[in-house]
PDB file of C-alpha atoms in Angstrom:
ATOM      1  CA  UNK D   1      19.039-139.313-135.114  1.00 40.00           C
ATOM      2  CA  UNK D   2      22.225-137.866-136.653  1.00 35.00           C
ATOM      3  CA  UNK D   3      24.077-138.362-139.950  1.00 32.00           C
ATOM      4  CA  UNK D   4      26.590-141.093-139.863  1.00 29.00           C
ATOM      5  CA  UNK D   5      30.199-139.971-139.700  1.00 28.00           C
ATOM      6  CA  UNK D   6      31.899-139.352-143.021  1.00 28.00           C
ATOM      7  CA  UNK D   7      34.767-141.613-143.899  1.00 29.00           C
ATOM      8  CA  UNK D   8      38.184-140.297-143.317  1.00 29.00           C
ATOM      9  CA  UNK D   9      39.912-138.714-146.467  1.00 31.00           C
ATOM     10  CA  UNK D  10      42.923-136.828-147.227  1.00 36.00           C
ATOM     11  CA  UNK D  11      41.239-134.192-149.350  1.00 38.00           C
ATOM     12  CA  UNK D  12      42.404-130.676-148.869  1.00 40.00           C
ATOM     13  CA  UNK D  13      40.198-128.193-146.998  1.00 42.00           C
ATOM     14  CA  UNK D  14      39.628-126.217-150.222  1.00 45.00           C
ATOM     15  CA  UNK D  15      38.518-129.520-151.910  1.00 45.00           C
ATOM     16  CA  UNK D  16      36.225-130.281-149.029  1.00 43.00           C
ATOM     17  CA  UNK D  17      34.701-126.737-149.132  1.00 46.00           C
ATOM     18  CA  UNK D  18      34.091-126.985-152.757  1.00 48.00           C
ATOM     19  CA  UNK D  19      32.438-130.475-152.565  1.00 49.00           C
ATOM     20  CA  UNK D  20      30.253-129.166-149.718  1.00 52.00           C
ATOM     21  CA  UNK D  21      29.283-126.127-151.703  1.00 60.00           C
ATOM     22  CA  UNK D  22      28.157-128.338-154.662  1.00 75.00           C
ATOM     23  CA  UNK D  23      25.635-130.330-152.509  1.00 79.00           C
ATOM     24  CA  UNK D  24      22.219-128.644-152.806  1.00 90.00           C
ATOM     25  CA  UNK D  25      20.492-127.794-149.483  1.00 94.00           C
ATOM     26  CA  UNK D  26      17.733-130.100-148.368  1.00 97.00           C
ATOM     27  CA  UNK D  27      14.336-129.346-149.884  1.00 96.00           C
ATOM     28  CA  UNK D  28      10.874-130.140-148.477  1.00 96.00           C
ATOM     29  CA  UNK D  29      10.978-133.768-149.629  1.00 97.00           C
ATOM     30  CA  UNK D  30      14.384-134.343-148.087  1.00 97.00           C
ATOM     31  CA  UNK D  31      13.109-132.938-144.834  1.00 98.00           C
ATOM     32  CA  UNK D  32      10.039-135.077-144.986  1.00 98.00           C
ATOM     33  CA  UNK D  33      12.116-138.167-145.673  1.00 98.00           C
ATOM     34  CA  UNK D  34      14.367-137.373-142.729  1.00 98.00           C
ATOM     35  CA  UNK D  35      11.475-136.777-140.130  1.00 98.00           C
ATOM     36  CA  UNK D  36       9.730-139.893-141.287  1.00 98.00           C
ATOM     37  CA  UNK D  37      12.878-141.985-140.751  1.00 98.00           C
ATOM     38  CA  UNK D  38      13.513-140.412-137.386  1.00 98.00           C
ATOM     39  CA  UNK D  39       9.863-140.842-136.291  1.00 98.00           C
ATOM     40  CA  UNK D  40      10.250-144.546-137.137  1.00 98.00           C
ATOM     41  CA  UNK D  41      13.219-144.862-134.715  1.00 98.00           C
ATOM     42  CA  UNK D  42      11.546-146.359-131.658  1.00 97.00           C
ATOM     43  CA  UNK D  43      14.737-146.028-129.492  1.00 97.00           C
ATOM     44  CA  UNK D  44      14.985-142.381-130.452  1.00 97.00           C
ATOM     45  CA  UNK D  45      11.369-141.560-129.675  1.00 98.00           C
ATOM     46  CA  UNK D  46      11.641-143.556-126.380  1.00 97.00           C
ATOM     47  CA  UNK D  47      14.690-141.303-125.380  1.00 96.00           C
ATOM     48  CA  UNK D  48      12.607-138.097-125.079  1.00 97.00           C
ATOM     49  CA  UNK D  49      11.854-137.161-121.538  1.00 95.00           C
ATOM     50  CA  UNK D  50       8.108-136.378-121.285  1.00 96.00           C
ATOM     51  CA  UNK D  51       6.891-133.689-118.887  1.00 95.00           C
ATOM     52  CA  UNK D  52       3.142-133.654-117.929  1.00 92.00           C
ATOM     53  CA  UNK D  53       3.225-129.836-117.597  1.00 92.00           C
ATOM     54  CA  UNK D  54       4.860-128.522-120.645  1.00 94.00           C
ATOM     55  CA  UNK D  55       6.332-129.492-124.087  1.00 95.00           C
ATOM     56  CA  UNK D  56       9.868-131.044-124.050  1.00 96.00           C
ATOM     57  CA  UNK D  57      12.235-131.033-126.910  1.00 95.00           C
ATOM     58  CA  UNK D  58      15.724-132.327-128.040  1.00 96.00           C
ATOM     59  CA  UNK D  59      17.618-130.848-130.850  1.00 95.00           C
ATOM     60  CA  UNK D  60      18.665-133.387-133.571  1.00 96.00           C
ATOM     61  CA  UNK D  61      21.180-133.151-136.430  1.00 94.00           C
ATOM     62  CA  UNK D  62      19.140-132.698-139.466  1.00 96.00           C
ATOM     63  CA  UNK D  63      20.234-133.358-143.126  1.00 96.00           C
ATOM     64  CA  UNK D  64      22.417-130.813-144.935  1.00 96.00           C
ATOM     65  CA  UNK D  65      22.689-128.398-142.105  1.00 94.00           C
ATOM     66  CA  UNK D  66      18.959-128.186-141.378  1.00 96.00           C
ATOM     67  CA  UNK D  67      17.533-127.729-137.852  1.00 95.00           C
ATOM     68  CA  UNK D  68      15.656-130.704-136.392  1.00 97.00           C
ATOM     69  CA  UNK D  69      13.800-131.183-133.308  1.00 97.00           C
ATOM     70  CA  UNK D  70      12.144-134.082-131.315  1.00 98.00           C
ATOM     71  CA  UNK D  71       9.183-132.694-129.445  1.00 98.00           C
ATOM     72  CA  UNK D  72       6.950-134.049-126.659  1.00 98.00           C
ATOM     73  CA  UNK D  73       3.426-132.721-126.386  1.00 98.00           C
ATOM     74  CA  UNK D  74       1.445-133.189-123.206  1.00 98.00           C
ATOM     75  CA  UNK D  75      -2.265-133.557-123.399  1.00 97.00           C
ATOM     76  CA  UNK D  76      -3.961-130.313-124.252  1.00 97.00           C
ATOM     77  CA  UNK D  77      -0.907-128.387-125.414  1.00 97.00           C
ATOM     78  CA  UNK D  78      -0.258-126.421-128.803  1.00 97.00           C
ATOM     79  CA  UNK D  79       1.920-123.899-130.396  1.00 96.00           C
ATOM     80  CA  UNK D  80      -0.396-121.166-131.108  1.00 96.00           C
ATOM     81  CA  UNK D  81      -0.489-119.586-134.590  1.00 97.00           C
ATOM     82  CA  UNK D  82       2.993-119.080-136.072  1.00 95.00           C
ATOM     83  CA  UNK D  83       5.080-119.397-139.155  1.00 94.00           C
ATOM     84  CA  UNK D  84       8.749-120.263-139.792  1.00 93.00           C
ATOM     85  CA  UNK D  85       9.526-117.100-142.000  1.00 89.00           C
ATOM     86  CA  UNK D  86      12.034-117.970-144.710  1.00 90.00           C
ATOM     87  CA  UNK D  87      12.502-121.747-143.758  1.00 95.00           C
ATOM     88  CA  UNK D  88      10.830-124.801-145.476  1.00 96.00           C
ATOM     89  CA  UNK D  89       9.986-127.593-143.166  1.00 97.00           C
ATOM     90  CA  UNK D  90       8.405-130.871-142.432  1.00 98.00           C
ATOM     91  CA  UNK D  91       7.080-132.822-139.380  1.00 98.00           C
ATOM     92  CA  UNK D  92       5.852-136.210-138.667  1.00 98.00           C
ATOM     93  CA  UNK D  93       3.802-137.517-135.621  1.00 98.00           C
ATOM     94  CA  UNK D  94       5.792-140.352-134.086  1.00 98.00           C
ATOM     95  CA  UNK D  95       3.275-141.302-131.353  1.00 98.00           C
ATOM     96  CA  UNK D  96      -0.149-140.153-130.417  1.00 98.00           C
ATOM     97  CA  UNK D  97      -1.978-137.705-132.627  1.00 98.00           C
ATOM     98  CA  UNK D  98      -1.647-134.107-133.427  1.00 98.00           C
ATOM     99  CA  UNK D  99      -3.882-131.660-135.304  1.00 98.00           C
ATOM    100  CA  UNK D 100      -2.661-128.972-137.606  1.00 98.00           C
ATOM    101  CA  UNK D 101      -4.771-125.962-138.376  1.00 98.00           C
ATOM    102  CA  UNK D 102      -3.229-123.952-141.299  1.00 97.00           C
ATOM    103  CA  UNK D 103      -4.019-121.155-143.747  1.00 95.00           C
ATOM    104  CA  UNK D 104      -4.183-121.814-147.453  1.00 92.00           C
ATOM    105  CA  UNK D 105      -3.348-118.160-148.193  1.00 85.00           C
ATOM    106  CA  UNK D 106      -0.188-116.251-149.169  1.00 80.00           C
ATOM    107  CA  UNK D 107       0.470-113.572-146.555  1.00 80.00           C
ATOM    108  CA  UNK D 108       2.606-110.554-147.052  1.00 79.00           C
ATOM    109  CA  UNK D 109       6.153-111.413-145.682  1.00 72.00           C
ATOM    110  CA  UNK D 110       6.666-108.051-143.824  1.00 75.00           C
ATOM    111  CA  UNK D 111       5.283-104.704-142.961  1.00 82.00           C
ATOM    112  CA  UNK D 112       1.835-105.633-141.684  1.00 86.00           C
ATOM    113  CA  UNK D 113       0.200-106.096-138.305  1.00 92.00           C
ATOM    114  CA  UNK D 114      -3.324-107.086-138.974  1.00 93.00           C
ATOM    115  CA  UNK D 115      -5.023-109.013-141.914  1.00 91.00           C
ATOM    116  CA  UNK D 116      -8.520-109.903-142.561  1.00 93.00           C
ATOM    117  CA  UNK D 117      -8.682-113.375-143.910  1.00 93.00           C
ATOM    118  CA  UNK D 118     -10.941-114.331-146.693  1.00 92.00           C
ATOM    119  CA  UNK D 119     -13.419-117.248-146.482  1.00 92.00           C
ATOM    120  CA  UNK D 120     -12.183-120.696-147.380  1.00 94.00           C
ATOM    121  CA  UNK D 121      -8.523-120.330-146.213  1.00 95.00           C
ATOM    122  CA  UNK D 122      -8.713-122.572-143.219  1.00 96.00           C
ATOM    123  CA  UNK D 123      -7.347-126.143-143.451  1.00 96.00           C
ATOM    124  CA  UNK D 124      -7.355-128.807-140.755  1.00 97.00           C
ATOM    125  CA  UNK D 125      -5.262-132.026-140.786  1.00 97.00           C
ATOM    126  CA  UNK D 126      -5.329-134.876-138.321  1.00 98.00           C
ATOM    127  CA  UNK D 127      -1.965-136.414-138.033  1.00 98.00           C
ATOM    128  CA  UNK D 128      -1.863-139.782-136.232  1.00 98.00           C
ATOM    129  CA  UNK D 129       1.323-141.556-135.560  1.00 98.00           C
ATOM    130  CA  UNK D 130       3.202-142.054-138.888  1.00 97.00           C
ATOM    131  CA  UNK D 131       1.515-139.159-140.630  1.00 98.00           C
ATOM    132  CA  UNK D 132       3.056-135.794-141.361  1.00 97.00           C
ATOM    133  CA  UNK D 133       3.556-133.188-144.034  1.00 97.00           C
ATOM    134  CA  UNK D 134       6.015-130.826-145.597  1.00 97.00           C
ATOM    135  CA  UNK D 135       5.526-127.157-145.982  1.00 96.00           C
ATOM    136  CA  UNK D 136       6.879-124.057-147.704  1.00 93.00           C
ATOM    137  CA  UNK D 137       8.178-120.648-146.628  1.00 91.00           C
ATOM    138  CA  UNK D 138       5.728-118.400-144.666  1.00 87.00           C
ATOM    139  CA  UNK D 139       3.313-121.319-143.899  1.00 93.00           C
ATOM    140  CA  UNK D 140       1.159-120.158-141.148  1.00 95.00           C
ATOM    141  CA  UNK D 141      -0.177-122.886-138.828  1.00 97.00           C
ATOM    142  CA  UNK D 142      -0.775-124.129-135.204  1.00 97.00           C
ATOM    143  CA  UNK D 143      -0.165-127.598-133.996  1.00 98.00           C
ATOM    144  CA  UNK D 144      -2.150-129.040-131.138  1.00 98.00           C
ATOM    145  CA  UNK D 145      -2.319-132.271-129.096  1.00 98.00           C
ATOM    146  CA  UNK D 146      -6.008-132.393-128.258  1.00 98.00           C
ATOM    147  CA  UNK D 147      -5.895-135.684-126.344  1.00 97.00           C
ATOM    148  CA  UNK D 148      -7.275-135.314-122.780  1.00 97.00           C
ATOM    149  CA  UNK D 149      -4.806-137.986-121.492  1.00 96.00           C
ATOM    150  CA  UNK D 150      -2.124-138.972-123.870  1.00 97.00           C
ATOM    151  CA  UNK D 151       1.308-137.468-124.809  1.00 98.00           C
ATOM    152  CA  UNK D 152       2.072-137.124-128.434  1.00 98.00           C
ATOM    153  CA  UNK D 153       5.648-137.034-129.842  1.00 98.00           C
ATOM    154  CA  UNK D 154       6.712-135.573-133.235  1.00 98.00           C
ATOM    155  CA  UNK D 155       9.863-134.882-135.282  1.00 98.00           C
ATOM    156  CA  UNK D 156      10.351-131.462-137.021  1.00 98.00           C
ATOM    157  CA  UNK D 157      13.052-130.208-139.530  1.00 98.00           C
ATOM    158  CA  UNK D 158      13.635-126.829-141.093  1.00 97.00           C
ATOM    159  CA  UNK D 159      16.061-125.495-143.659  1.00 97.00           C
ATOM    160  CA  UNK D 160      17.631-123.088-143.487  1.00 96.00           C
ATOM    161  CA  UNK D 161      17.851-123.200-139.735  1.00 94.00           C
ATOM    162  CA  UNK D 162      15.076-120.974-138.221  1.00 91.00           C
ATOM    163  CA  UNK D 163      16.079-117.363-138.706  1.00 90.00           C
ATOM    164  CA  UNK D 164      12.860-116.281-136.861  1.00 91.00           C
ATOM    165  CA  UNK D 165       9.284-117.414-135.870  1.00 93.00           C
ATOM    166  CA  UNK D 166       6.434-114.927-136.249  1.00 93.00           C
ATOM    167  CA  UNK D 167       3.720-115.553-133.705  1.00 95.00           C
ATOM    168  CA  UNK D 168       0.086-114.588-134.379  1.00 96.00           C
ATOM    169  CA  UNK D 169      -3.192-114.107-132.572  1.00 97.00           C
ATOM    170  CA  UNK D 170      -6.515-114.988-134.288  1.00 96.00           C
ATOM    171  CA  UNK D 171     -10.029-113.945-133.641  1.00 96.00           C
ATOM    172  CA  UNK D 172     -12.415-114.988-136.206  1.00 95.00           C
ATOM    173  CA  UNK D 173     -11.121-113.717-139.628  1.00 94.00           C
ATOM    174  CA  UNK D 174      -8.597-111.265-138.112  1.00 95.00           C
ATOM    175  CA  UNK D 175      -4.987-112.445-137.934  1.00 96.00           C
ATOM    176  CA  UNK D 176      -2.578-110.183-135.954  1.00 96.00           C
ATOM    177  CA  UNK D 177       1.114-110.340-135.854  1.00 94.00           C
ATOM    178  CA  UNK D 178       1.941-110.323-132.158  1.00 96.00           C
ATOM    179  CA  UNK D 179       5.684-111.131-131.905  1.00 94.00           C
ATOM    180  CA  UNK D 180       8.758-111.888-133.903  1.00 92.00           C
ATOM    181  CA  UNK D 181      11.239-114.305-132.187  1.00 93.00           C
ATOM    182  CA  UNK D 182      14.846-114.994-133.112  1.00 91.00           C
ATOM    183  CA  UNK D 183      17.171-117.790-132.165  1.00 85.00           C
ATOM    184  CA  UNK D 184      18.667-115.758-129.397  1.00 87.00           C
ATOM    185  CA  UNK D 185      15.235-115.511-127.825  1.00 83.00           C
ATOM    186  CA  UNK D 186      14.911-119.428-127.456  1.00 71.00           C
ATOM    187  CA  UNK D 187      18.205-119.949-125.524  1.00 65.00           C
TER     188      UNK D 187
END
């Protein structure tokens, strides 16, 4: 799903830049609206090649310069614990069902390697087809397809485009920062 092409105009480059600068960046609600519309696009969802051994993905053009992805999840796959650093985001399950485990806690943004989590911070959401959510900066979660025999497909969007992803390991109440990935690591 991509934005429709803009109508041709004769505005000067300076006027076009000024107009673009006055448009606010997409917020969580804008991203959630986009991923809901994309997830409802049966032709788009059917276009994703599915691999039984690993996740597949296709980059989409998101609203307002956001980064968006169509992702296929084979049975039994997941992301592991991570966050999207300074980006806000949203995702919707287009087919199948995903589970999101998340932490309802504000974590320090930098300068730590190990944290002991308090009781009551764990949240779990079941996200069948058509269900999704938006989230703010530094939202720590993992997304899983727990089906033993069915792929899931989802649509995700982030703004600003992902500057980094922080990956964590978790053992009980202990959360450890394991790795920081940057866009150049994903190419």
